[in-house]
Amino acid sequence: MNSVRKTNRILGRNRKILVELKSEGIQRVHRKVLQALGFSFKHFTAYEEFANYGLCPVIYDEVYHVQDGGMVLFFNAAESFKQSA
């Protein structure tokens, strides 16, 4: 498998993990939980600046922020812009 396909597959899996957790009402977990689910912190599509969190990695439309102590907060980028407006 070429590297572009592999990266796209990892990004898709990462986004799916975040979306599934959010659908269960979970918006914050420890980074080790995400890693156990197969999440890779090395892959993201961009960085975006958010007023409350600073510079955060983005996976397509999902954003995550690693807090002190290893907790990871995740949210949808569009929802964050609605709240800040």
mmCIF file of C-alpha atoms in Angstrom:
data_model
loop_
_atom_site.group_PDB
_atom_site.id
_atom_site.type_symbol
_atom_site.label_atom_id
_atom_site.label_comp_id
_atom_site.label_asym_id
_atom_site.label_seq_id
_atom_site.Cartn_x
_atom_site.Cartn_y
_atom_site.Cartn_z
ATOM 1 C CA MET A 1 0.000 0.000 0.000
ATOM 2 C CA ASN A 2 1.428 3.383 -0.876
ATOM 3 C CA SER A 3 2.042 6.004 1.795
ATOM 4 C CA VAL A 4 -0.800 8.330 0.712
ATOM 5 C CA ARG A 5 -3.399 5.564 1.005
ATOM 6 C CA LYS A 6 -1.965 4.477 4.337
ATOM 7 C CA THR A 7 -2.098 8.038 5.693
ATOM 8 C CA ASN A 8 -5.668 8.537 4.435
ATOM 9 C CA ARG A 9 -6.705 5.263 6.065
ATOM 10 C CA ILE A 10 -5.167 6.336 9.389
ATOM 11 C CA LEU A 11 -6.838 9.772 9.188
ATOM 12 C CA GLY A 12 -10.188 8.141 8.444
ATOM 13 C CA ARG A 13 -9.793 5.748 11.376
ATOM 14 C CA ASN A 14 -8.804 8.600 13.716
ATOM 15 C CA ARG A 15 -11.830 10.675 12.687
ATOM 16 C CA LYS A 16 -14.141 7.664 13.027
ATOM 17 C CA ILE A 17 -12.891 7.042 16.582
ATOM 18 C CA LEU A 18 -13.592 10.656 17.601
ATOM 19 C CA VAL A 19 -17.032 10.713 15.937
ATOM 20 C CA GLU A 20 -18.055 7.400 17.546
ATOM 21 C CA LEU A 21 -17.000 8.572 21.007
ATOM 22 C CA LYS A 22 -18.902 11.838 20.549
ATOM 23 C CA SER A 23 -22.006 9.921 19.431
ATOM 24 C CA GLU A 24 -21.838 8.087 22.768
ATOM 25 C CA GLY A 25 -21.752 11.429 24.596
ATOM 26 C CA ILE A 26 -18.027 11.270 25.349
ATOM 27 C CA GLN A 27 -16.018 14.426 24.629
ATOM 28 C CA ARG A 28 -12.956 13.870 26.770
ATOM 29 C CA VAL A 29 -10.816 10.780 27.417
ATOM 30 C CA HIS A 30 -7.256 9.994 28.420
ATOM 31 C CA ARG A 31 -4.798 9.739 25.533
ATOM 32 C CA LYS A 32 -4.068 6.100 26.439
ATOM 33 C CA VAL A 33 -7.731 5.232 25.814
ATOM 34 C CA LEU A 34 -7.538 6.744 22.325
ATOM 35 C CA GLN A 35 -4.296 4.902 21.624
ATOM 36 C CA ALA A 36 -5.867 1.621 22.782
ATOM 37 C CA LEU A 37 -8.676 2.232 20.272
ATOM 38 C CA GLY A 38 -6.084 2.635 17.491
ATOM 39 C CA PHE A 39 -5.835 6.437 17.398
ATOM 40 C CA SER A 40 -2.564 7.873 16.038
ATOM 41 C CA PHE A 41 -1.480 11.288 17.323
ATOM 42 C CA LYS A 42 1.102 11.564 14.524
ATOM 43 C CA HIS A 43 -1.474 12.048 11.768
ATOM 44 C CA PHE A 44 -3.686 15.112 11.281
ATOM 45 C CA THR A 45 -4.696 17.301 8.352
ATOM 46 C CA ALA A 46 -3.911 20.766 9.751
ATOM 47 C CA TYR A 47 -3.460 22.962 12.789
ATOM 48 C CA GLU A 48 -6.046 25.610 13.639
ATOM 49 C CA GLU A 49 -6.027 28.344 16.264
ATOM 50 C CA PHE A 50 -8.900 28.307 18.766
ATOM 51 C CA ALA A 51 -9.438 31.091 21.293
ATOM 52 C CA ASN A 52 -9.981 28.761 24.251
ATOM 53 C CA TYR A 53 -7.359 26.124 23.370
ATOM 54 C CA GLY A 54 -4.660 27.720 21.225
ATOM 55 C CA LEU A 55 -3.181 25.793 18.318
ATOM 56 C CA CYS A 56 -4.912 22.411 17.902
ATOM 57 C CA PRO A 57 -4.479 19.502 15.474
ATOM 58 C CA VAL A 58 -7.440 18.978 13.117
ATOM 59 C CA ILE A 59 -8.537 15.787 11.371
ATOM 60 C CA TYR A 60 -10.786 16.961 8.540
ATOM 61 C CA ASP A 61 -13.554 18.630 10.618
ATOM 62 C CA GLU A 62 -12.712 17.124 14.021
ATOM 63 C CA VAL A 63 -10.381 18.923 16.427
ATOM 64 C CA TYR A 64 -8.555 17.535 19.432
ATOM 65 C CA HIS A 65 -6.650 19.248 22.218
ATOM 66 C CA VAL A 66 -4.291 17.378 24.537
ATOM 67 C CA GLN A 67 -4.621 18.870 28.006
ATOM 68 C CA ASP A 68 -2.256 18.646 30.959
ATOM 69 C CA GLY A 69 -2.312 15.205 32.513
ATOM 70 C CA GLY A 70 -2.916 13.462 29.190
ATOM 71 C CA MET A 71 -6.628 14.129 28.884
ATOM 72 C CA VAL A 72 -7.776 14.736 25.305
ATOM 73 C CA LEU A 73 -10.717 17.033 24.576
ATOM 74 C CA PHE A 74 -12.267 16.691 21.121
ATOM 75 C CA PHE A 75 -14.912 18.680 19.283
ATOM 76 C CA ASN A 76 -16.156 19.579 15.820
ATOM 77 C CA ALA A 77 -14.465 22.639 14.298
ATOM 78 C CA ALA A 78 -17.765 24.080 13.022
ATOM 79 C CA GLU A 79 -19.359 23.797 16.490
ATOM 80 C CA SER A 80 -16.442 25.686 18.006
ATOM 81 C CA PHE A 81 -16.824 28.559 15.537
ATOM 82 C CA LYS A 82 -20.564 28.779 16.318
ATOM 83 C CA GLN A 83 -19.836 29.036 20.055
ATOM 84 C CA SER A 84 -17.176 31.722 19.626
ATOM 85 C CA ALA A 85 -19.362 33.900 17.371
#
